[in-house]
Coordinates of C-alpha atoms in Angstrom, one line a residue:
Chain T
X21 CA 0.0 0.0 0.0
X22 CA 2.7 2.4 1.0
X23 CA 4.6 1.4 -2.1
X24 CA 1.6 2.5 -4.2
X25 CA 1.4 5.9 -2.6
X26 CA 5.1 6.5 -3.0
X27 CA 5.1 5.5 -6.6
X28 CA 2.0 7.5 -7.4
X29 CA 3.5 10.6 -5.7
X30 CA 6.6 10.1 -7.7
X31 CA 4.8 10.0 -11.0
X32 CA 2.6 13.1 -10.1
X33 CA 5.8 15.0 -9.2
X34 CA 7.2 14.0 -12.6
X35 CA 4.2 15.3 -14.5
X36 CA 4.2 18.6 -12.6
X37 CA 7.9 19.1 -13.1
X38 CA 7.6 18.5 -16.9
X39 CA 4.8 21.0 -17.3
X40 CA 6.7 23.5 -15.2
X41 CA 9.8 23.1 -17.3
X42 CA 7.9 23.5 -20.7
X43 CA 6.1 26.6 -19.5
X44 CA 9.3 28.0 -18.0
X45 CA 11.2 27.4 -21.2
X46 CA 8.7 29.0 -23.5
X47 CA 7.4 31.9 -21.4
X48 CA 10.1 34.5 -22.0
X49 CA 9.8 34.1 -25.8
X50 CA 6.0 34.2 -25.8
X51 CA 6.0 37.3 -23.6
X52 CA 8.5 39.1 -26.0
X53 CA 6.4 38.3 -29.1
X54 CA 3.2 39.2 -27.4
X55 CA 4.4 42.6 -26.1
X56 CA 6.0 43.5 -29.4
X57 CA 2.6 44.0 -31.0
X58 CA 1.5 46.6 -28.4
X59 CA 0.2 49.9 -29.8
X60 CA 1.3 51.8 -26.6
X61 CA 4.8 52.9 -25.5
X62 CA 5.0 50.7 -22.4
X63 CA 6.0 47.1 -22.2
X64 CA 2.9 45.5 -20.6
X65 CA 1.6 42.0 -20.7
X66 CA -1.1 41.3 -21.9
X67 CA -0.7 44.1 -24.4
X68 CA -3.7 46.6 -24.6
X69 CA -4.2 46.2 -28.4
X70 CA -2.6 45.1 -31.6
X71 CA -0.4 47.2 -33.9
X72 CA 2.7 46.8 -36.0
X73 CA 4.1 50.3 -35.2
X74 CA 7.2 49.0 -33.5
X75 CA 8.0 46.7 -36.4
X76 CA 7.8 49.7 -38.7
X77 CA 10.1 51.6 -36.3
X78 CA 12.6 48.7 -36.5
X79 CA 12.4 48.8 -40.3
X80 CA 13.1 52.5 -40.3
X81 CA 16.0 52.2 -37.9
X82 CA 19.2 51.9 -40.0
X83 CA 21.1 50.8 -36.9
X84 CA 19.0 47.8 -36.2
X85 CA 18.6 46.9 -39.9
X86 CA 22.3 47.0 -40.7
X87 CA 23.0 44.9 -37.6
X88 CA 20.3 42.4 -38.7
X89 CA 21.9 42.2 -42.2
X90 CA 25.4 41.7 -40.6
X91 CA 24.2 39.0 -38.3
X92 CA 22.4 37.1 -41.1
X93 CA 25.4 37.3 -43.4
X94 CA 27.8 36.3 -40.6
X95 CA 25.7 33.4 -39.5
X96 CA 25.2 32.1 -43.1
X97 CA 29.0 32.3 -43.8
X98 CA 29.9 30.7 -40.5
X99 CA 27.5 27.9 -41.1
X100 CA 28.8 27.1 -44.6
X101 CA 32.5 27.2 -43.5
X102 CA 32.1 25.3 -40.3
X103 CA 30.0 22.7 -42.1
X104 CA 32.7 22.1 -44.7
X105 CA 35.5 22.1 -42.2
X106 CA 33.5 20.0 -39.7
X107 CA 32.2 17.5 -42.2
X108 CA 35.8 16.8 -43.4
X109 CA 37.1 16.4 -39.9
X110 CA 34.3 14.2 -38.7
X111 CA 34.8 12.0 -41.7
X112 CA 38.5 11.7 -40.8
X113 CA 37.8 10.8 -37.2
X114 CA 35.0 8.4 -38.2
X115 CA 36.6 6.5 -41.1
X116 CA 40.3 6.4 -40.1
X117 CA 41.5 4.5 -37.1
X118 CA 44.6 6.2 -35.8
X119 CA 46.4 6.7 -32.5
X120 CA 45.0 9.6 -30.5
X121 CA 41.6 9.5 -32.2
X122 CA 39.8 10.3 -29.0
X123 CA 42.2 13.1 -28.2
X124 CA 41.5 14.7 -31.6
X125 CA 37.7 14.3 -31.1
X126 CA 38.0 15.9 -27.7
X127 CA 40.1 18.7 -29.1
X128 CA 37.5 19.4 -31.8
X129 CA 34.8 19.7 -29.1
X130 CA 37.0 21.7 -26.7
X131 CA 35.7 25.2 -27.4
X132 CA 32.5 24.1 -25.7
X133 CA 34.4 23.7 -22.4
X134 CA 36.2 27.0 -22.4
X135 CA 34.3 29.9 -20.8
X136 CA 33.4 32.1 -23.8
X137 CA 34.6 35.2 -21.9
X138 CA 38.1 33.9 -21.8
X139 CA 38.0 32.9 -25.4
X140 CA 36.6 36.3 -26.3
X141 CA 39.3 38.3 -24.6
X142 CA 42.0 36.0 -26.1
X143 CA 40.7 36.3 -29.6
X144 CA 40.4 40.0 -29.3
X145 CA 44.0 40.3 -28.2
X146 CA 45.3 37.8 -30.8
X147 CA 43.5 39.4 -33.6
X148 CA 45.1 42.8 -32.8
X149 CA 48.4 41.0 -32.7
X150 CA 48.0 39.6 -36.2
X151 CA 46.3 42.7 -37.5
X152 CA 42.9 41.3 -38.1
X153 CA 41.1 43.2 -35.4
X154 CA 38.1 45.1 -36.3
X155 CA 37.6 43.1 -39.5
X156 CA 34.7 41.1 -40.7
X157 CA 37.1 38.1 -41.2
X158 CA 38.2 38.3 -37.6
X159 CA 34.5 38.2 -36.4
X160 CA 33.9 35.2 -38.8
X161 CA 36.9 33.3 -37.5
X162 CA 35.8 33.7 -34.0
X163 CA 32.3 32.5 -34.9
X164 CA 33.8 29.5 -36.7
X165 CA 35.6 28.4 -33.4
X166 CA 32.3 28.3 -31.5
X167 CA 30.1 26.8 -34.3
X168 CA 32.6 24.0 -35.2
X169 CA 32.1 21.9 -32.1
X170 CA 28.3 21.9 -32.6
X171 CA 28.8 20.7 -36.2
X172 CA 31.3 18.0 -35.2
X173 CA 29.1 16.8 -32.3
X174 CA 26.0 16.5 -34.4
X175 CA 27.7 14.9 -37.4
X176 CA 29.6 12.4 -35.2
X177 CA 26.3 11.3 -33.7
X178 CA 24.7 10.8 -37.1
X179 CA 27.7 9.0 -38.5
X180 CA 27.6 6.4 -35.7
X181 CA 24.2 5.4 -37.0
X182 CA 25.4 5.2 -40.6
X183 CA 25.3 1.8 -42.3
X184 CA 28.5 1.5 -44.1
X185 CA 27.3 -1.7 -46.0
X186 CA 25.3 0.5 -48.3
X187 CA 28.5 2.2 -49.5
X188 CA 30.2 -1.1 -49.9
X189 CA 27.3 -2.4 -52.0
X190 CA 27.4 0.6 -54.3
X191 CA 31.1 0.1 -54.7
X192 CA 30.8 -3.5 -55.5
X193 CA 28.4 -2.6 -58.2
X194 CA 31.3 -0.5 -59.6
X195 CA 30.1 3.0 -58.7
X196 CA 32.9 5.4 -58.6
X197 CA 33.8 6.9 -55.2
X198 CA 32.6 10.3 -56.2
X199 CA 29.2 8.8 -57.2
X200 CA 29.0 6.8 -54.0
X201 CA 29.6 9.9 -52.1
X202 CA 27.0 11.9 -54.0
X203 CA 24.2 9.3 -54.2
X204 CA 24.7 7.3 -51.0
X205 CA 26.8 9.0 -48.4
X206 CA 25.4 12.6 -48.6
X207 CA 21.7 11.6 -48.8
X208 CA 22.1 9.2 -45.8
X209 CA 23.9 12.0 -43.8
X210 CA 21.4 14.6 -44.9
X211 CA 19.4 14.9 -41.7
X212 CA 22.6 15.1 -39.7
X213 CA 24.0 17.8 -42.0
X214 CA 20.7 19.8 -41.7
X215 CA 20.8 19.7 -37.9
X216 CA 24.5 20.6 -37.9
X217 CA 23.7 23.6 -40.1
X218 CA 20.8 24.6 -37.9
X219 CA 22.9 24.5 -34.8
X220 CA 25.8 26.4 -36.4
X221 CA 23.4 29.1 -37.8
X222 CA 21.5 29.8 -34.6
X223 CA 24.6 29.6 -32.5
X224 CA 26.3 32.3 -34.6
X225 CA 23.2 34.3 -35.1
X226 CA 22.4 34.6 -31.4
X227 CA 25.9 34.7 -29.9
X228 CA 26.5 37.5 -27.4
X229 CA 29.5 36.5 -25.2
X230 CA 32.0 36.3 -28.0
X231 CA 30.6 38.9 -30.4
X232 CA 30.7 41.5 -27.7
X233 CA 34.6 41.4 -27.8
X234 CA 34.8 41.2 -31.6
X235 CA 32.1 43.7 -32.7
X236 CA 33.2 47.2 -33.6
X237 CA 31.9 50.6 -34.7
X238 CA 29.8 49.9 -37.8
X239 CA 29.9 46.1 -37.5
X240 CA 27.8 45.4 -34.5
X241 CA 25.8 42.1 -34.6
X242 CA 22.1 42.2 -33.8
X243 CA 22.4 40.6 -30.3
X244 CA 25.0 43.1 -29.2
X245 CA 22.9 46.0 -30.6
X246 CA 20.0 44.7 -28.5
X247 CA 22.2 44.3 -25.5
X248 CA 23.5 47.9 -25.6
X249 CA 20.0 49.2 -26.4
X250 CA 18.5 47.3 -23.4
X251 CA 21.1 48.7 -21.1
X252 CA 19.8 52.2 -21.7
X253 CA 16.2 51.9 -22.8
X254 CA 13.2 49.9 -22.0
X255 CA 10.6 50.1 -24.7
X256 CA 8.6 48.0 -27.2
X257 CA 11.1 48.7 -30.0
X258 CA 13.5 46.2 -28.5
X259 CA 10.6 43.7 -28.1
X260 CA 10.1 44.0 -31.8
X261 CA 13.7 43.5 -32.6
X262 CA 13.9 40.5 -30.3
X263 CA 10.8 39.1 -31.9
X264 CA 12.5 39.3 -35.2
X265 CA 15.4 37.3 -33.7
X266 CA 12.9 34.7 -32.5
X267 CA 11.2 34.5 -35.9
X268 CA 14.5 33.9 -37.7
X269 CA 15.5 31.2 -35.2
X270 CA 12.1 29.4 -35.3
X271 CA 11.9 29.7 -39.1
X272 CA 15.4 28.1 -39.4
X273 CA 14.4 25.2 -37.2
X274 CA 11.1 24.5 -39.0
X275 CA 12.7 24.8 -42.4
X276 CA 15.4 22.3 -41.5
X277 CA 12.8 20.0 -40.0
X278 CA 10.7 20.2 -43.1
X279 CA 13.7 19.7 -45.5
X280 CA 15.0 16.6 -43.7
X281 CA 11.6 14.9 -44.1
X282 CA 10.2 12.3 -41.8
X283 CA 13.6 11.7 -40.2
X284 CA 13.8 13.9 -37.1
X285 CA 16.3 16.8 -37.4
X286 CA 17.6 16.7 -33.9
Chain C
X16 CA 54.3 -4.1 -52.5
X17 CA 54.5 -0.8 -54.2
X18 CA 50.8 -0.8 -54.9
X19 CA 49.9 -1.3 -51.2
X20 CA 52.4 1.2 -50.1
X21 CA 51.0 3.8 -52.6
X22 CA 47.5 3.1 -51.4
X23 CA 48.3 3.6 -47.8
X24 CA 50.3 6.7 -48.7
X25 CA 47.2 8.0 -50.4
X26 CA 45.1 7.1 -47.5
X27 CA 47.3 9.0 -45.1
X28 CA 47.3 12.0 -47.4
X29 CA 43.5 11.9 -47.6
X30 CA 43.3 11.7 -43.8
X31 CA 45.6 14.7 -43.3
X32 CA 43.8 16.8 -45.9
X33 CA 40.4 16.1 -44.2
X34 CA 41.4 16.8 -40.7
X35 CA 43.9 19.6 -41.2
X36 CA 41.5 22.6 -41.7
X37 CA 39.7 21.9 -38.4
X38 CA 42.8 21.2 -36.4
X39 CA 44.5 24.3 -37.9
X40 CA 41.5 26.5 -37.1
X41 CA 41.4 25.6 -33.5
X42 CA 45.2 25.6 -33.1
X43 CA 45.5 29.1 -34.4
X44 CA 42.2 30.7 -33.2
X45 CA 41.7 28.8 -30.0
X46 CA 45.1 27.7 -28.6
X47 CA 47.1 30.7 -29.6
X48 CA 44.6 33.2 -28.2
X49 CA 44.4 31.3 -25.0
X50 CA 48.1 31.4 -24.7
X51 CA 48.2 35.1 -25.4
X52 CA 45.7 35.7 -22.6
X53 CA 47.8 33.6 -20.3
X54 CA 50.9 35.6 -21.2
X55 CA 49.1 38.9 -20.8
X56 CA 48.0 38.0 -17.3
X57 CA 51.6 38.2 -16.2
X58 CA 52.2 41.8 -17.5
X59 CA 52.9 44.2 -14.6
X60 CA 51.1 47.3 -15.9
X61 CA 47.6 48.1 -17.0
X62 CA 48.0 47.7 -20.7
X63 CA 48.8 44.6 -22.7
X64 CA 49.8 46.3 -25.9
X65 CA 53.6 46.7 -26.2
X66 CA 54.0 45.6 -22.6
X67 CA 56.8 43.5 -21.4
X68 CA 58.1 42.0 -18.2
X69 CA 56.8 39.3 -15.9
X70 CA 55.1 39.7 -12.6
X71 CA 52.4 38.1 -10.4
X72 CA 51.0 41.6 -9.8
X73 CA 47.6 40.9 -11.3
X74 CA 47.0 37.7 -9.4
X75 CA 48.1 39.4 -6.2
X76 CA 45.7 42.2 -6.9
X77 CA 42.8 39.8 -7.3
X78 CA 43.4 37.7 -4.2
X79 CA 44.4 40.7 -2.0
X80 CA 41.0 42.3 -2.6
X81 CA 38.1 40.7 -0.7
X82 CA 35.6 42.0 -3.2
X83 CA 37.1 40.0 -6.1
X84 CA 37.4 36.9 -4.0
X85 CA 33.8 37.1 -2.9
X86 CA 32.6 37.6 -6.5
X87 CA 34.6 34.5 -7.5
X88 CA 32.9 32.5 -4.7
X89 CA 29.5 33.9 -5.6
X90 CA 30.1 32.9 -9.3
X91 CA 31.0 29.3 -8.3
X92 CA 28.0 29.1 -6.0
X93 CA 25.7 30.3 -8.8
X94 CA 27.2 27.8 -11.1
X95 CA 26.7 24.9 -8.7
X96 CA 23.1 25.9 -7.8
X97 CA 22.3 26.4 -11.5
X98 CA 23.8 23.1 -12.6
X99 CA 22.0 21.3 -9.8
X100 CA 18.7 23.1 -10.5
X101 CA 19.0 22.1 -14.2
X102 CA 19.7 18.5 -13.2
X103 CA 16.7 18.3 -10.9
X104 CA 14.3 19.9 -13.4
X105 CA 15.9 18.6 -16.6
X106 CA 16.4 14.9 -15.7
X107 CA 12.7 14.0 -15.5
X108 CA 12.0 15.8 -18.7
X109 CA 15.0 14.3 -20.6
X110 CA 14.3 10.9 -19.4
X111 CA 10.6 11.0 -20.2
X112 CA 11.3 12.3 -23.7
X113 CA 13.5 9.3 -24.3
X114 CA 10.6 7.0 -23.4
X115 CA 8.1 8.7 -25.7
X116 CA 7.3 7.4 -29.2
X117 CA 9.3 9.3 -31.8
X118 CA 6.3 11.2 -33.3
X119 CA 5.4 12.6 -29.9
X120 CA 9.0 13.3 -29.0
X121 CA 9.5 15.4 -32.1
X122 CA 7.0 18.1 -31.2
X123 CA 8.3 18.4 -27.6
X124 CA 11.9 18.4 -28.9
X125 CA 11.1 21.5 -30.9
X126 CA 9.7 23.1 -27.7
X127 CA 13.1 22.5 -26.1
X128 CA 15.3 23.4 -29.1
X129 CA 13.8 26.8 -29.7
X130 CA 14.6 28.3 -26.3
X131 CA 18.1 26.6 -26.5
X132 CA 18.8 28.4 -29.8
X133 CA 17.4 31.7 -29.0
X134 CA 19.9 34.5 -28.4
X135 CA 20.7 35.1 -24.8
X136 CA 19.8 38.7 -24.9
X137 CA 16.4 37.9 -26.2
X138 CA 15.7 35.4 -23.4
X139 CA 17.0 37.9 -20.8
X140 CA 14.9 40.6 -22.2
X141 CA 11.9 38.4 -22.0
X142 CA 12.5 37.9 -18.3
X143 CA 12.9 41.6 -17.8
X144 CA 9.4 42.1 -19.3
X145 CA 8.0 39.1 -17.4
X146 CA 9.3 40.1 -14.0
X147 CA 8.9 43.9 -14.5
X148 CA 6.6 46.1 -12.5
X149 CA 3.9 45.8 -15.1
X150 CA 4.8 42.2 -16.0
X151 CA 2.8 39.0 -15.9
X152 CA 4.1 37.8 -12.6
X153 CA 3.2 41.0 -10.8
X154 CA -0.2 41.1 -12.5
X155 CA -0.9 37.6 -11.4
X156 CA 0.2 38.2 -7.8
X157 CA -2.0 41.3 -7.6
X158 CA -4.9 39.5 -9.3
X159 CA -5.0 36.8 -6.7
X160 CA -4.6 39.4 -4.0
X161 CA -1.2 38.3 -2.7
X162 CA 0.2 41.8 -3.0
X163 CA -1.4 45.3 -3.4
X164 CA 1.3 47.2 -5.3
X165 CA 3.8 45.9 -7.9
X166 CA 6.8 44.4 -6.2
X167 CA 10.4 44.7 -7.4
X168 CA 11.1 41.1 -8.6
X169 CA 14.2 41.9 -10.6
X170 CA 17.7 42.8 -9.3
X171 CA 18.2 40.1 -6.8
X172 CA 20.1 36.8 -6.6
X173 CA 17.1 34.6 -6.8
X174 CA 16.0 36.1 -10.1
X175 CA 19.5 35.6 -11.5
X176 CA 19.5 31.9 -10.6
X177 CA 16.0 31.4 -12.1
X178 CA 17.0 33.0 -15.3
X179 CA 20.3 31.1 -15.5
X180 CA 18.5 27.8 -14.9
X181 CA 16.0 28.6 -17.6
X182 CA 18.7 29.5 -20.1
X183 CA 20.7 26.3 -19.7
X184 CA 18.0 23.8 -18.9
X185 CA 17.7 22.6 -22.5
X186 CA 21.4 21.5 -22.6
X187 CA 20.8 19.3 -19.6
X188 CA 17.6 17.9 -21.0
X189 CA 19.2 17.0 -24.3
X190 CA 22.3 15.4 -22.7
X191 CA 20.1 13.2 -20.5
X192 CA 17.8 12.4 -23.3
X193 CA 20.6 11.3 -25.6
X194 CA 21.9 8.9 -23.0
X195 CA 18.5 7.6 -21.9
X196 CA 17.6 6.7 -25.5
X197 CA 20.4 4.1 -25.3
X198 CA 19.2 2.6 -22.0
X199 CA 17.0 -0.5 -22.6
X200 CA 13.6 -0.1 -20.9
X201 CA 13.7 -3.8 -20.3
X202 CA 16.2 -3.1 -17.5
X203 CA 13.7 -1.0 -15.6
X204 CA 10.9 -3.5 -16.2
X205 CA 13.1 -6.3 -14.9
X206 CA 13.9 -4.3 -11.8
X207 CA 10.2 -3.6 -11.2
X208 CA 9.2 -7.2 -11.8
X209 CA 11.7 -8.2 -9.1
X210 CA 9.6 -6.0 -6.9
X211 CA 12.0 -3.2 -6.5
X212 CA 10.3 0.1 -5.6
X213 CA 10.5 2.8 -8.2
X214 CA 12.8 4.8 -6.0
X215 CA 15.2 1.9 -5.8
X216 CA 15.1 1.2 -9.5
X217 CA 15.8 4.9 -10.0
X218 CA 18.9 4.9 -7.8
X219 CA 20.2 1.5 -8.8
X220 CA 19.4 1.3 -12.5
X221 CA 18.4 4.6 -14.0
X222 CA 20.9 7.0 -12.4
X223 CA 24.1 4.8 -12.9
X224 CA 23.2 4.2 -16.5
X225 CA 22.3 7.8 -17.2
X226 CA 25.5 9.0 -15.5
X227 CA 27.4 9.9 -18.7
X228 CA 24.5 12.2 -19.8
X229 CA 24.3 13.7 -16.3
X230 CA 28.1 14.4 -16.3
X231 CA 28.1 16.0 -19.8
X232 CA 25.0 18.1 -19.0
X233 CA 26.4 19.2 -15.7
X234 CA 29.7 20.1 -17.2
X235 CA 28.1 22.1 -20.0
X236 CA 25.8 24.0 -17.7
X237 CA 28.5 24.7 -15.2
X238 CA 30.9 26.1 -17.8
X239 CA 28.3 28.3 -19.4
X240 CA 27.2 29.6 -16.1
X241 CA 30.6 30.6 -14.8
X242 CA 31.2 32.7 -17.9
X243 CA 27.7 34.3 -18.0
X244 CA 27.7 38.1 -17.9
X245 CA 24.5 39.2 -19.7
X246 CA 22.2 37.8 -17.0
X247 CA 24.0 39.1 -13.9
X248 CA 24.3 42.5 -15.6
X249 CA 20.7 42.9 -16.7
X250 CA 18.8 40.8 -14.2
X251 CA 21.1 41.0 -11.2
X252 CA 21.8 44.8 -11.4
X253 CA 24.2 46.0 -8.7
X254 CA 23.2 43.3 -6.3
X255 CA 24.6 40.2 -8.1
X256 CA 28.1 40.1 -9.4
X257 CA 29.8 37.4 -11.5
X258 CA 33.3 37.1 -12.7
X259 CA 32.2 37.1 -16.3
X260 CA 30.7 40.6 -15.8
X261 CA 33.9 41.9 -14.1
X262 CA 36.1 40.6 -17.0
X263 CA 33.8 42.3 -19.5
X264 CA 34.0 45.6 -17.6
X265 CA 37.8 45.3 -17.1
X266 CA 38.4 44.6 -20.8
X267 CA 35.9 46.7 -22.6
X268 CA 35.3 49.6 -20.2
X269 CA 38.3 50.0 -18.0
X270 CA 40.6 48.7 -20.7
X271 CA 42.8 47.0 -18.2
X272 CA 43.6 43.8 -20.2
X273 CA 46.3 42.2 -18.0
X274 CA 44.0 42.3 -15.0
X275 CA 41.0 41.0 -17.1
X276 CA 43.3 38.3 -18.4
X277 CA 44.4 37.2 -14.9
X278 CA 40.7 37.2 -13.8
X279 CA 39.7 35.0 -16.7
X280 CA 42.4 32.5 -16.0
X281 CA 41.6 32.4 -12.3
X282 CA 38.0 31.8 -13.4
X283 CA 39.1 29.0 -15.8
X284 CA 41.3 27.3 -13.2
X285 CA 38.8 27.5 -10.3
X286 CA 35.9 26.5 -12.5
X287 CA 37.6 23.4 -13.9
X288 CA 38.9 22.5 -10.4
X289 CA 35.4 22.8 -9.0
X290 CA 34.1 20.7 -11.8
X291 CA 36.7 18.0 -11.3
X292 CA 36.0 17.9 -7.5
X293 CA 32.3 17.6 -8.0
X294 CA 32.6 14.8 -10.5
X295 CA 35.0 12.8 -8.3
X296 CA 33.1 13.3 -5.1
X297 CA 29.5 13.1 -6.3
X298 CA 29.0 11.9 -9.8
X299 CA 31.4 9.0 -10.0
X300 CA 30.0 7.3 -6.8
X301 CA 26.5 7.7 -8.3
X302 CA 27.6 6.1 -11.5
X303 CA 29.0 3.2 -9.6
X304 CA 25.7 2.7 -7.8
X305 CA 25.1 -0.3 -10.1
X306 CA 27.8 -2.4 -8.3
X307 CA 26.9 -1.3 -4.8
X308 CA 24.3 -3.3 -2.8

């Protein structure tokens, strides 16, 4: 009898915790989007009405629009570059057996374990030293360092599930290596590649801790622009900008989820 | 012989070509910058550019000032509470996700991935609105008559911890879920059929098997929390300090790079040290639970 009560209590606690977690995770984003449509000048929830005036204000703000453009470009470039570099490296660690393989894998994931503040300061100093400070390429290289581990981690996971026999079969049917790669390997890895790209894109697009050290004058990424704005102002304009960040992120995830078909992206 | 030799030569070349870009990128833009910060932390003056010499002045300055030491302790305490909070809240969610059929899991996964991928500033701004004087929480509290006038919910330590937990929770959930997916549910059923109580099954079967996921989730959350500076700055205000915020101010506002460098290396060393201690004292014994009666 007491066992019954204990078990039931445990499962009720489980349900409550799960609901609490989902609500807690989503609430900030929902609140931001909801308040961004306010017609007034104060950030209130629930908003008193519906209007797009703050989105129009964002559209007319050259500061926010140029930062949005920069962030999108930066994230797209960082995604493509880190995908190419990461895919090659993951292939190497997956297909070749060599001494120190675990060490190399750990090394590729190591940026995740270094506090970004430390990395940010280091990169800023190092870029000045090699004369790449205050350049787009410096910003991009910094973002590559933080997106690469996500790409490697996601691709490694999807390569573990990869059935190598399919490639063997194609090769025994005299398909050239290039053809095997194009018609077997890439399609099979496609869901993994998609999720690696999503992670790389959103990591770069939303990054604050590193960008704050690498942004400069006219090249300030959107999250940093929002941060400096929020430190001084508190109005629905920033809710609208933040909502745009949310829309871009959610759109990226859904697009990738659609593209990779029935197989789950993540 | 020559054919085999040539083939293995080719193979090695292919391997090097594949791995070189990634290794080079990290060697040049991760290792070298870290080394340059380390070097800068030993400069005696307040500027890192064109400086020379070697001294422990920056480290001395840090540990001689009780303010810095207390902020360091505060940071570590925040990181421990946040990691533990994420574990307590995230474990049930991650585990139950792994036990769901794939179609149901997919929708919930998106609910977890979206907050994970949202920019930190956006999430923190959301909390500012949520906890503000005209925010939802104050409105609810007034609606049910708990308070008469809006209360200041922001700018205290509790708020900082709540926001930190919310930010990093998805990392814990996904780490636990990935490991739990590989645990055969049969093991739990076997334990139950042998009349083990759920709690016992949990401690003896579930926790030890899920330990790798717990360790990686805990590590990730801990590392991200110690370097947080947006949250303490915007949510904590003047009442909650974290080393990340001090480094940020030292580097970008005061422009004293050597001291910022020393602070960030102290943070790195103390953070990794704490992490190692926690994993040896708590996580490893839990993982061994399987072999203990």
